[in-house]
Coordinates of C-alpha atoms in Angstrom, one line a residue:
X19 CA -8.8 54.3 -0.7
X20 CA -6.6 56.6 1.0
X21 CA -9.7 58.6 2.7
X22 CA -10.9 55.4 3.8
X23 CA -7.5 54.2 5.4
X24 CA -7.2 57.8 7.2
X25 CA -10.8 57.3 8.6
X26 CA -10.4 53.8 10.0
X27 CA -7.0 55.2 11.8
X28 CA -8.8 57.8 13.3
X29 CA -11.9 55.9 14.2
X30 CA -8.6 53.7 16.3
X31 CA -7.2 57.1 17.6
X32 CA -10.8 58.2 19.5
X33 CA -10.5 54.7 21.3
X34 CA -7.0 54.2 22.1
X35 CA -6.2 54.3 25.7
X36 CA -2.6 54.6 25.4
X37 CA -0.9 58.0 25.5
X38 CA 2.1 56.7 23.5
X39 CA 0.5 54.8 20.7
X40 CA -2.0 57.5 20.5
X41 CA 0.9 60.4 19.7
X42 CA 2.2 57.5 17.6
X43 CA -0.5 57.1 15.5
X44 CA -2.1 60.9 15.2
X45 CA 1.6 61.2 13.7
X46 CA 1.2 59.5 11.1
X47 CA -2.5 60.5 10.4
X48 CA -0.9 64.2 10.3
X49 CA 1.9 62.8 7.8
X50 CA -0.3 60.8 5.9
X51 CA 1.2 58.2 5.8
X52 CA -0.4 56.1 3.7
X53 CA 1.9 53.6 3.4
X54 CA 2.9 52.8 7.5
X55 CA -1.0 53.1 8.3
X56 CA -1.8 50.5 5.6
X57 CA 0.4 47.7 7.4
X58 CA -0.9 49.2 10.4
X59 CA -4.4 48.5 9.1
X60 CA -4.1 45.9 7.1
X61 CA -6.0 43.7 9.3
X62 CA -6.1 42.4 12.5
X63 CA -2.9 40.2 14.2
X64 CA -4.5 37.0 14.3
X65 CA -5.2 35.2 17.9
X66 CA -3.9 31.4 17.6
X67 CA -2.4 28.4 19.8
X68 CA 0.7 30.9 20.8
X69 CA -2.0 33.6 21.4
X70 CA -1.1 36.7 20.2
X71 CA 2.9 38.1 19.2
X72 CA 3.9 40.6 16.8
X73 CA 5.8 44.3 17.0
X74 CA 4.7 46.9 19.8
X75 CA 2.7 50.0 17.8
X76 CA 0.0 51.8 17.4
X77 CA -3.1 50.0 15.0
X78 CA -4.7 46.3 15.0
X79 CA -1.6 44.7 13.0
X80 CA 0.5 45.7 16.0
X81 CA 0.6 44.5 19.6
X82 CA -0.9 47.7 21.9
X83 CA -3.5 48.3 24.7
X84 CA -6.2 48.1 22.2
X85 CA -5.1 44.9 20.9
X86 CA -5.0 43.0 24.5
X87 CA -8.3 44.6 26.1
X88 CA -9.8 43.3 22.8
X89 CA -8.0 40.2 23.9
X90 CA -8.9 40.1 27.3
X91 CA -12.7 41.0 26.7
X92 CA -12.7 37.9 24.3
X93 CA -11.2 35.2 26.4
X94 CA -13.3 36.7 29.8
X95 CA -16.5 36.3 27.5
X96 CA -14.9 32.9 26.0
X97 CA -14.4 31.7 30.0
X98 CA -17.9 32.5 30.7
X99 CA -19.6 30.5 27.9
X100 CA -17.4 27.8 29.2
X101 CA -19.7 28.2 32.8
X102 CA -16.3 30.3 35.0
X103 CA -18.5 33.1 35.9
X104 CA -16.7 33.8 38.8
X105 CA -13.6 31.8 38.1
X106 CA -10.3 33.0 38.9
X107 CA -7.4 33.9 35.8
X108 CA -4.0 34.8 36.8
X109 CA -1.6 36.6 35.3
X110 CA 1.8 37.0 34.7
X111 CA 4.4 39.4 33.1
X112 CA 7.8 39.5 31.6
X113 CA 9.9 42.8 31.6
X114 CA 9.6 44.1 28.1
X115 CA 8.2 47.0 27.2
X116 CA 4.5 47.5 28.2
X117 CA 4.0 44.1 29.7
X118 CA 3.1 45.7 32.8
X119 CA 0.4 47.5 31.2
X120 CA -0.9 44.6 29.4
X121 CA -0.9 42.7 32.5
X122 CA -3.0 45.6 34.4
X123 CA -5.8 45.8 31.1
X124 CA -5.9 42.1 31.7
X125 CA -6.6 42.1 35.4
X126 CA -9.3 45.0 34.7
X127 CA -10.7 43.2 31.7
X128 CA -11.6 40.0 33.5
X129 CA -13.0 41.9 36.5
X130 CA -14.8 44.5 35.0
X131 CA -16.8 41.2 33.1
X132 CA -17.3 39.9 36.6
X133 CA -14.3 36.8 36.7
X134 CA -12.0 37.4 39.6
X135 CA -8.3 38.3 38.8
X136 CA -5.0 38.1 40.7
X137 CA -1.5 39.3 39.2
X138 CA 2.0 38.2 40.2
X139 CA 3.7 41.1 42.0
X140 CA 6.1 41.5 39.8
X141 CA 8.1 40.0 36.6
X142 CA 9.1 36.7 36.8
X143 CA 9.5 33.6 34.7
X144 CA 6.8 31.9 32.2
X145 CA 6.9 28.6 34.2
X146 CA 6.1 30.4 37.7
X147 CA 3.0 31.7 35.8
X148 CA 2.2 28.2 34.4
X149 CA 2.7 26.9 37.9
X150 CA 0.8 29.4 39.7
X151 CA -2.4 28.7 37.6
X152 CA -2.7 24.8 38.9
X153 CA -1.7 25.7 42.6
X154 CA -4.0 28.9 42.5
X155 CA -6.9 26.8 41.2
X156 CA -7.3 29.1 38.1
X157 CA -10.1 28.7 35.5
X158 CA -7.1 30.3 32.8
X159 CA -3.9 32.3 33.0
X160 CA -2.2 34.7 30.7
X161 CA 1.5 35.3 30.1
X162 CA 2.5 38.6 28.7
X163 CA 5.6 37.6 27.0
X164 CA 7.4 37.7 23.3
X165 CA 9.9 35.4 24.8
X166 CA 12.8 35.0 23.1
X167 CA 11.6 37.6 20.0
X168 CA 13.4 41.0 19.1
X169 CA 13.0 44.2 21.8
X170 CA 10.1 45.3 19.5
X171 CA 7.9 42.5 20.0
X172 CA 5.3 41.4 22.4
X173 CA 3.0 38.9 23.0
X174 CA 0.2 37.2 24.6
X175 CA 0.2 34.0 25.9
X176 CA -3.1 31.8 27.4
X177 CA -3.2 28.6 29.2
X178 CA -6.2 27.1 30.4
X179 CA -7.4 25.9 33.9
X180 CA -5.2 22.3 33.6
X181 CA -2.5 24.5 33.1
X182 CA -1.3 24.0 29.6
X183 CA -1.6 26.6 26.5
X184 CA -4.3 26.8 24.6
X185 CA -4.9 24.2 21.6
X186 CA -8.0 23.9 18.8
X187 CA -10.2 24.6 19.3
X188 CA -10.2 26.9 21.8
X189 CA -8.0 29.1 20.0
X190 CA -10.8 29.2 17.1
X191 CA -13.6 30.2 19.8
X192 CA -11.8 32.4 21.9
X193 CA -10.5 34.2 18.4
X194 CA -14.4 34.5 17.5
X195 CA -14.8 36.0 20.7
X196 CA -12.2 39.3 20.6
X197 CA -14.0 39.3 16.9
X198 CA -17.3 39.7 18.8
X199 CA -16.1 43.0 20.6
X200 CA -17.5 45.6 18.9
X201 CA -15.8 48.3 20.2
X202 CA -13.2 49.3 23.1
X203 CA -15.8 51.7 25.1
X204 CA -18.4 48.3 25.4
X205 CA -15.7 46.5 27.7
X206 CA -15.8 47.6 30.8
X207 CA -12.7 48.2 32.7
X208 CA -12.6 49.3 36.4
X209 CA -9.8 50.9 38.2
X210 CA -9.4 48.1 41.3
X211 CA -11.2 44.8 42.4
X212 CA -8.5 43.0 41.7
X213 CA -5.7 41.6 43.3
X214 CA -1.8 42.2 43.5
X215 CA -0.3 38.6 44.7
X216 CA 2.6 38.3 47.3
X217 CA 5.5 36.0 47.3
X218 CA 3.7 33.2 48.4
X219 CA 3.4 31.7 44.8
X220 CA 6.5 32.3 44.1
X221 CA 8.0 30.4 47.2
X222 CA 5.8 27.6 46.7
X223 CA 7.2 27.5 42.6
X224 CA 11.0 27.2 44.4
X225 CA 9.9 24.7 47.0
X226 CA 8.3 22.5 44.1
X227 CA 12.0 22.9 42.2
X228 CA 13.3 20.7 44.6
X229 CA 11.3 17.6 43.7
X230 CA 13.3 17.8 40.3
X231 CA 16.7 16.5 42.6
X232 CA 17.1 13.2 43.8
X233 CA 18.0 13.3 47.9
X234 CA 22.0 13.6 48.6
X235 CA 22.9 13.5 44.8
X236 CA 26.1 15.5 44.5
X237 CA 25.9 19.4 43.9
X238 CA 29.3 20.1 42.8
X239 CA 29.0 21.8 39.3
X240 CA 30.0 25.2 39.0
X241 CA 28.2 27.0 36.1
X242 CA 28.4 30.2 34.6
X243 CA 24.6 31.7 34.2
X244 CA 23.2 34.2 31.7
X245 CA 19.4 36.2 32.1
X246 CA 20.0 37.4 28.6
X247 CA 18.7 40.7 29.8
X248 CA 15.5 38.4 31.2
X249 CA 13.8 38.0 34.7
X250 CA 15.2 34.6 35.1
X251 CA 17.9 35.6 37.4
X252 CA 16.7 36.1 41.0
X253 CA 14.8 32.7 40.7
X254 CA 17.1 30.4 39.2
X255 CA 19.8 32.1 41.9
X256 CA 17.0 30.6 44.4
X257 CA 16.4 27.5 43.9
X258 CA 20.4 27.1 43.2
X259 CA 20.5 28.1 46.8
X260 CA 18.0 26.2 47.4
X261 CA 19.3 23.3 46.1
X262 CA 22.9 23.9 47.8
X263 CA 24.8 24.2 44.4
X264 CA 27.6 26.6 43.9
X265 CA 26.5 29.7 43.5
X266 CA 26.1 30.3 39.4
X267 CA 28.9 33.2 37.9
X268 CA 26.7 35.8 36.6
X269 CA 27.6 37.3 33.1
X270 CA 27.3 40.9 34.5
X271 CA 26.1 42.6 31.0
X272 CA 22.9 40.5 30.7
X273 CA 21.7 39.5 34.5
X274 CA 19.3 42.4 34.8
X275 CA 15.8 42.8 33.2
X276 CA 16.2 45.2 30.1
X277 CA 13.8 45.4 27.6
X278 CA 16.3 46.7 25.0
X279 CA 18.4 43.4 25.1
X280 CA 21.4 46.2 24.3
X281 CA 24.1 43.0 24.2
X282 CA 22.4 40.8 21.8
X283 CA 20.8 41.1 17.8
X284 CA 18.5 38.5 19.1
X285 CA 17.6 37.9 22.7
X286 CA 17.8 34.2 21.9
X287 CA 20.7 31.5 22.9
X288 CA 20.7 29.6 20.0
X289 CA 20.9 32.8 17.9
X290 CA 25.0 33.8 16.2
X291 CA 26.6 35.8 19.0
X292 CA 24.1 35.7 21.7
X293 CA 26.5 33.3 23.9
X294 CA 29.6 34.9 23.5
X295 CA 29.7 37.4 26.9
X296 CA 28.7 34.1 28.4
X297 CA 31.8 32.5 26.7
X298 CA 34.2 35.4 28.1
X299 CA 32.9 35.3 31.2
X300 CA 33.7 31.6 31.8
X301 CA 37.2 32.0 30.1
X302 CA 37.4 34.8 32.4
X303 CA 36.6 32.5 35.6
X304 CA 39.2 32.0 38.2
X305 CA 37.7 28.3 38.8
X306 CA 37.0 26.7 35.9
X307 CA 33.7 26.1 35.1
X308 CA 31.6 22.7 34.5
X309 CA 29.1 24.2 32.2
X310 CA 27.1 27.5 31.2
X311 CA 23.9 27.8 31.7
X312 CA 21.3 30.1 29.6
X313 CA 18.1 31.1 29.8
X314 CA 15.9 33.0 27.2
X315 CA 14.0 36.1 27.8
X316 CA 11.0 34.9 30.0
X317 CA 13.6 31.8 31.6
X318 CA 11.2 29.1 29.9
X319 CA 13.9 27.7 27.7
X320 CA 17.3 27.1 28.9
X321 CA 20.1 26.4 26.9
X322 CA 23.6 24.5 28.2
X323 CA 27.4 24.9 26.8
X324 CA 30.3 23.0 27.6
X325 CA 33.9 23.1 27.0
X326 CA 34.7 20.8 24.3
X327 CA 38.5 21.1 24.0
X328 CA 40.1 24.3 23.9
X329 CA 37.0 26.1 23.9
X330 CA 33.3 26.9 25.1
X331 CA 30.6 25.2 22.3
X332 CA 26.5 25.0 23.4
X333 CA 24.8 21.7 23.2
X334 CA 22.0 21.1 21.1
X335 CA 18.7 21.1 22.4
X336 CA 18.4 17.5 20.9
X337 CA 21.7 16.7 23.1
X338 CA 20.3 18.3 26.3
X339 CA 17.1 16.4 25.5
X340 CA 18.7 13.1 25.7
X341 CA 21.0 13.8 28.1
X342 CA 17.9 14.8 30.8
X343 CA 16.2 11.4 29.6
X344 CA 19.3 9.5 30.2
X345 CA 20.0 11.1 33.7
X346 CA 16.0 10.4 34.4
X347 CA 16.0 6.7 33.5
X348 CA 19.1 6.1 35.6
X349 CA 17.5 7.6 38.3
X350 CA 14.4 5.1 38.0
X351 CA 11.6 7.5 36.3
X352 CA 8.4 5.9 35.2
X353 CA 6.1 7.6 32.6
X354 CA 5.7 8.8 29.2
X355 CA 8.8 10.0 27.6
X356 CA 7.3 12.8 24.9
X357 CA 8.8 15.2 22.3
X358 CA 7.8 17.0 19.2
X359 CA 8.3 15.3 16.2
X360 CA 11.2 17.9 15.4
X361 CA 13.1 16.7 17.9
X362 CA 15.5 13.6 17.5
X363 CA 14.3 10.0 17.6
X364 CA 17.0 9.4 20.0
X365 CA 14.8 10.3 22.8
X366 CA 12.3 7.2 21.6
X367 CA 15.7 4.8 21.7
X368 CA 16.0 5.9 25.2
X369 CA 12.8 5.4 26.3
X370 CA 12.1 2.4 24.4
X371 CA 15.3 0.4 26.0
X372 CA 14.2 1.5 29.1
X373 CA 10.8 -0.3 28.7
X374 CA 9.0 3.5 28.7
X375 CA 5.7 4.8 26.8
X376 CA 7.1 6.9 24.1
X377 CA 5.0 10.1 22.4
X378 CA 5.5 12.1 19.5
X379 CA 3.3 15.4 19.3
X380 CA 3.3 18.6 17.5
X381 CA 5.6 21.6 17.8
X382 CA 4.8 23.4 20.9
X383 CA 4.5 22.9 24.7
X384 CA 0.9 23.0 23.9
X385 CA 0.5 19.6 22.5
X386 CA 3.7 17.5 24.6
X387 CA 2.0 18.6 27.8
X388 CA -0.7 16.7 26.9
X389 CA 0.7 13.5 26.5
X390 CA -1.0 10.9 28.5
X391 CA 0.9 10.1 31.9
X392 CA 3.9 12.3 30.8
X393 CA 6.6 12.4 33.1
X394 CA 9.4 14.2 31.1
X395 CA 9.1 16.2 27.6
X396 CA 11.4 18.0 25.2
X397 CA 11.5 19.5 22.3
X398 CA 14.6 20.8 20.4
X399 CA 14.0 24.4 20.9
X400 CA 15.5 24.4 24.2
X401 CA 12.5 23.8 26.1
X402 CA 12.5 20.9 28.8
X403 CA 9.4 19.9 31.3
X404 CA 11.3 18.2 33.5
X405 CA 8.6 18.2 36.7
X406 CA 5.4 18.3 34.8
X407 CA 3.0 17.4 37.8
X408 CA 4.4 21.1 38.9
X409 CA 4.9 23.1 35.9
X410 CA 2.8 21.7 32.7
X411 CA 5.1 23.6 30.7
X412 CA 8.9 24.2 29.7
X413 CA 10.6 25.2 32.3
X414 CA 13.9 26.9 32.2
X415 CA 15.3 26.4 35.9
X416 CA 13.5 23.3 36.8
X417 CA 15.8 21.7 33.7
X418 CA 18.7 24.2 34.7
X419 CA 18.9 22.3 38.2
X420 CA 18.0 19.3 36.3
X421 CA 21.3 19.1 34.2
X422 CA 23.2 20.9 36.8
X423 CA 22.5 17.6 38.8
X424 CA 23.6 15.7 36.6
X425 CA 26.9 17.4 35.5
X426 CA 27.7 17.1 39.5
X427 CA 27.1 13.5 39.4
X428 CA 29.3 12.9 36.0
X429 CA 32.1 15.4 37.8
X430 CA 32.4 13.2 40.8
X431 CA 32.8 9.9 38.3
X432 CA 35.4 11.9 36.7
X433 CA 33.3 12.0 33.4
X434 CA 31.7 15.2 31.7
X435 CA 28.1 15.4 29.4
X436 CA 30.0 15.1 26.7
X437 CA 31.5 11.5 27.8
X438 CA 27.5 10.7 28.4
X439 CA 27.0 11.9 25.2
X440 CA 29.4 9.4 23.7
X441 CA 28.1 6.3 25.2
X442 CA 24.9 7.5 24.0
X443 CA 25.8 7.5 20.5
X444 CA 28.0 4.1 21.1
X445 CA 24.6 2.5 22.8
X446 CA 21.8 4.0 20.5
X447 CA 23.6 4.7 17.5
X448 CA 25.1 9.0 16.6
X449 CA 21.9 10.7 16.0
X450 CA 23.1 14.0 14.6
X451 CA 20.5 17.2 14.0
X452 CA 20.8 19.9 12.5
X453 CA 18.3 23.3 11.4
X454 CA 18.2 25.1 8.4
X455 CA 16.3 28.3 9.7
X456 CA 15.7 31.2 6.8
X457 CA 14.1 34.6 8.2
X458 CA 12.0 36.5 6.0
X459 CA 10.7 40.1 5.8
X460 CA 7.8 39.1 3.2
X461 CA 5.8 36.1 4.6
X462 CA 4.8 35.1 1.2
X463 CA 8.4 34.0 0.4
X464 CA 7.3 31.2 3.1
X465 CA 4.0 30.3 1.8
X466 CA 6.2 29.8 -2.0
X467 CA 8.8 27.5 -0.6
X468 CA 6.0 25.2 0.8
X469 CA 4.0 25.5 -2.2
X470 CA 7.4 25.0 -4.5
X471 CA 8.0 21.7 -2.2
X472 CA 4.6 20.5 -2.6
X473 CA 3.8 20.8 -6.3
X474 CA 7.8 19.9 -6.8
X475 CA 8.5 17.2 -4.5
X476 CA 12.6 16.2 -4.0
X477 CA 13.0 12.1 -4.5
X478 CA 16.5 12.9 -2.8
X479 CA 18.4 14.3 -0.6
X480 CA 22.4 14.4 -0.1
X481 CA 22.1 11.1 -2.5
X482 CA 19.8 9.2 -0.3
X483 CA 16.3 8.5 -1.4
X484 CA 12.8 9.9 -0.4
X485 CA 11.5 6.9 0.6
X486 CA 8.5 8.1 2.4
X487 CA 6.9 11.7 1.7
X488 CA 4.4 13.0 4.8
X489 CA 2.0 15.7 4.3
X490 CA 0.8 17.3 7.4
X491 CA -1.8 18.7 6.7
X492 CA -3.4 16.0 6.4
X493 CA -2.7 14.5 9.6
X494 CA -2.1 11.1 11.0
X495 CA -3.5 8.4 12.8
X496 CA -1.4 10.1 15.9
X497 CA -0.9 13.6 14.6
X498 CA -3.5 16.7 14.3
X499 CA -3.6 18.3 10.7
X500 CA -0.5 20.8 10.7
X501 CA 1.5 22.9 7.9
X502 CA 4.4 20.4 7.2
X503 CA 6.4 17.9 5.4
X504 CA 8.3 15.0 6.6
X505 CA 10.9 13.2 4.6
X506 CA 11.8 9.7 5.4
X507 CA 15.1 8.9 3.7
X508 CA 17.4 5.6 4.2
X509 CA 19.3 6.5 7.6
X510 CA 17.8 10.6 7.8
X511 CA 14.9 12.5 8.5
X512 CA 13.9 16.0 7.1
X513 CA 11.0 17.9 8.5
X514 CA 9.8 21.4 6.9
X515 CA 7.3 23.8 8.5
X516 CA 6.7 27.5 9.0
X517 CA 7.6 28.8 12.5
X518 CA 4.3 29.4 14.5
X519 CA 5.7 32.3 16.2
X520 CA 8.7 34.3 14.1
X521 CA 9.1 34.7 10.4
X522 CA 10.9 31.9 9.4
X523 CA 10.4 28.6 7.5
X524 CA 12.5 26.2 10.0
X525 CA 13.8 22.9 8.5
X526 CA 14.9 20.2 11.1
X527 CA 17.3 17.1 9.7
X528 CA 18.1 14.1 11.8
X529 CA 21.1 11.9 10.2
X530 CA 21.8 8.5 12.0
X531 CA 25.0 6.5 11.9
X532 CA 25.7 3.1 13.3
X533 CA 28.4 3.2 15.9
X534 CA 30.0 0.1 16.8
X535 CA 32.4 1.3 19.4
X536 CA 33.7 5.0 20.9
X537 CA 36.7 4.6 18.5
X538 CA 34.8 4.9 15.4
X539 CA 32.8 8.3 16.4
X540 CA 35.2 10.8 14.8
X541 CA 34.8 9.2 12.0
X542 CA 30.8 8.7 12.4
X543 CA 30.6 12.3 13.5
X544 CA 32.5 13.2 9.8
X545 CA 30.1 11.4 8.0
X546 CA 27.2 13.1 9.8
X547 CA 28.3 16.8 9.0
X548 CA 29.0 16.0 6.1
X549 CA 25.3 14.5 5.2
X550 CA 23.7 17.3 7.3
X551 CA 25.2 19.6 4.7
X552 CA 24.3 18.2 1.4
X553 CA 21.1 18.1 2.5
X554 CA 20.8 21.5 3.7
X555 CA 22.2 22.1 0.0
X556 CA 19.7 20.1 -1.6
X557 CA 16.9 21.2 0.5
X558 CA 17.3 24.9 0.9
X559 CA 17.6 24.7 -3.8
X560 CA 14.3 22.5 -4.1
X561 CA 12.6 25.3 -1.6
X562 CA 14.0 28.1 -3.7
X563 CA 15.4 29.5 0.0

């Protein structure tokens, strides 16, 4: 067994271009290290709807230059089939470590099997990528990202010519594909042919930001803006320029690109501690600012926080997702309103008042940016497509200018989001969310608690009744086959799934509380919490989390 596992790492070692994960990995050949090489070799990381993410290293359960020209070869061989011989794939890159590289195996990849290839000219956000594949008249495009992951992880993200990721089953027959390679010394891989894009893509993204305004709205907010050690900075500080805002307060510690994230445990806004510098730097502000603004790694979420009282608090992404579809319909907006079914059923309350198609998808940008005639999505994750004829996608500074818009408009009314929160809940009724999120080291832990859930099913929750129990799996008339539960209880709703990208088992509760006026919310918001919690309670103990 062990003979074996040393051979098939050094079979890896004699084709491994990389200097770094070579020394890496003839390390622990030397060692013998049986025990790193088997989860190095344990398999291969698995190619899905988020393509590829997992920790940097050397071997096939790691993300590494073998990994993404295997990658590569298979989605330039998948394009093919699909009759883009000479079609054109674009590619972007974030700033983590070896993005770059991946970006350049990519671009040699697809030319070396005879597609043509063009990468941005440096790194820059998600959505400019996303953009850039529609306006470029792409056949695919490839983001190397991990997002909003730890500074050991990368990943590998693919979006087709319509300029939306990836879904079944392409995922399935591009994943065949990389299986197809039969070694890294079959895929050709020239030095040049392709090209190195200038600005111009770029410039075109910021002029398309400012068909997210409306003409002579006020631009009065003054926000306080976070990179979180990501590339979003230079380009939301453009199209805030652009847009003739105030010029955003930059929390100093995190507005350059490091791939190290040195000033966070997670490069993530909604993760404990992530926002405080961002909280110190507006308490530090000689002006007082209207709100915070946050972006994750690659800028295609953003996150919002307000000052609610004494203090600095961050808004749900449920909360920023209504209040976009709020400021949208005042505004006149016609089109489908869509969101995953994770996110609150406030925005269908919206939508459905304002006499607008309403769509509930799956989790991911993947499936809302495929909802027919969409003109706005969200899902509760932060992410926001606020301009989807430009970006098919979430799109950090799009919704960034989006809210910022709208706080302006509120400031000059002498209101605030959290007032247009309120009449929100006084209109629609309090919809109040909440996550029970539980990280793991052993994935299996995950696959128990949805077994446990399954063979064990809860009748109640926080003393109200299961009244309906949804298996996803299975799918519905308007929902593709997915590992989940939903729970349907009398005024709540409870949805249970494995993340797609992290390892975690994320559990999403909606309460709702009748409001009859804006006097009765404390008490409606004390009911809520205190609902949210005995469910997490009774939840997390029939998962065994």
């Amino acid at each position: 067994m062990h003979d074996e596992l040393i051979a098939q790492a050094q079979a890896w070692l004699t084709e491994d271009p990389d200097p770094d994960t070579r020394t890496e990995l003839a390390r622990l050949i030397d060692a013998r290290d049986h025990a790193e090489l088997a989860a190095r070799f344990s398999g291969t990381l698995q190619f899905g709807t988020a393509g590829l993410r997992g920790e940097l290293g050397a071997g096939p359960m790691r993300m590494n230059r073998s990994v993404v020209i295997r990658a590569a070869a298979g989605l330039a061989a998948y394009l093919k089939k699909q009759g883009h011989d000479n079609g054109l794939v674009v590619i972007g890159y974030d700033a983590r470590h070896k993005s770059y590289d991946f970006a350049q195996d990519t671009a040699a990849v697809m030319t070396g099997a005879g597609l043509r290839a063009a990468v941005l000219p440096r790194p820059l956000p998600t959505p400019v990528l996303a953009f850039a594949i529609r306006h470029l008249g792409a056949v695919a495009g490839v983001e190397v990202t991990a997002s909003h992951n730890p500074p050991r992880d990368n990943g590998y993200k693919v979006y087709l010519g319509d300029g939306s990721q990836i879904v079944p089953p392409a995922d399935i027959d591009i994943a065949a594909e990389i299986a197809a390679v039969p070694s890294l010394t079959t895929v050709r891989r020239p030095t040049e042919g392709w090209d190195t894009l200038d600005d111009s893509v770029l410039h075109a993204y910021l002029a398309r930001t400012d068909a997210v305004l409306s003409e002579g709205s006020p631009r009065t907010a003054r926000t306080v803006y976070t990179a979180m050690h990501g590339v979003g900075k230079d380009v939301l500080l453009a199209a805030f320029a652009r847009a003739g805002f105030p010029e955003p307060v930059l929390v100093a510690e995190q507005a350059d690109p490091d791939p190290e994230f040195p000033t966070v445990a997670f490069p993530n806004p909604e993760e404990p501690g992530a926002m405080d510098l961002a909280y110190a730097t507006a308490r530090a502000a000689g002006t007082a600012p209207d709100l915070i603004i946050a972006n994750d790694p690659d800028a295609d979420r953003c996150a919002v926080a307000v000052q609610d009282g004494a203090d600095w608090r961050m808004l749900r992404g449920d909360e920023v997702g209504a209040l976009l579809a709020a400021h949208l319909v005042r505004r006149g907006a016609t089109g489908t309103f869509a969101e995953s079914i994770v996110s609150s059923s406030l925005l269908g309350r919206i939508a459905g008042k304002a006499g607008l198609p309403h769509v509930e998808t799956l989790t991911g940008f993947k499936w809302i940016a495929r909802a027919e005639g969409l003109r706005y999505g969200y899902e509760e994750a932060l992410g926001y497509c606020v301009d989807p004829d430009g970006v098919r996608d979430k799109d950090g500074i799009t919704a960034a200018l989006l809210i910022t818009e709208l706080a302006s408009q509120l400031k000059e009314e002498g209101r605030t989001l959290l007032d247009l929160l309120d009449d929100l809940a006084v209109e629609h009724g309090l919809h109040a969310t909440d996550q029970l999120s539980v990280r793991v080291e052993d994935l299996s832990l995950i696959a128990a608690a949805m077994r446990r859930l399954r063979e064990q099913p809860p009748t109640a929750l926080a003393g109200l009744p299961i009244t309906r129990t949804d298996d996803l799996t299975k799918g519905t008339a308007e929902l593709p086959p997915t590992d989940g539960l939903r729970y349907t209880l009398d005024g709540a709703r409870v949805i249970v799934r494995p993340s797609g990208t992290e390892p975690k088992l994320k559990c999403y509760l909606e309460v709702v509380i009748p409001v009859g006026s804006h006097e009765d919310l404390p008490g409606a918001r004390a009911r809520a919490t205190s609902l949210l919690e005995a469910i997490k309670r009774d939840l997390s103990a029939a998962a065994g989390i």
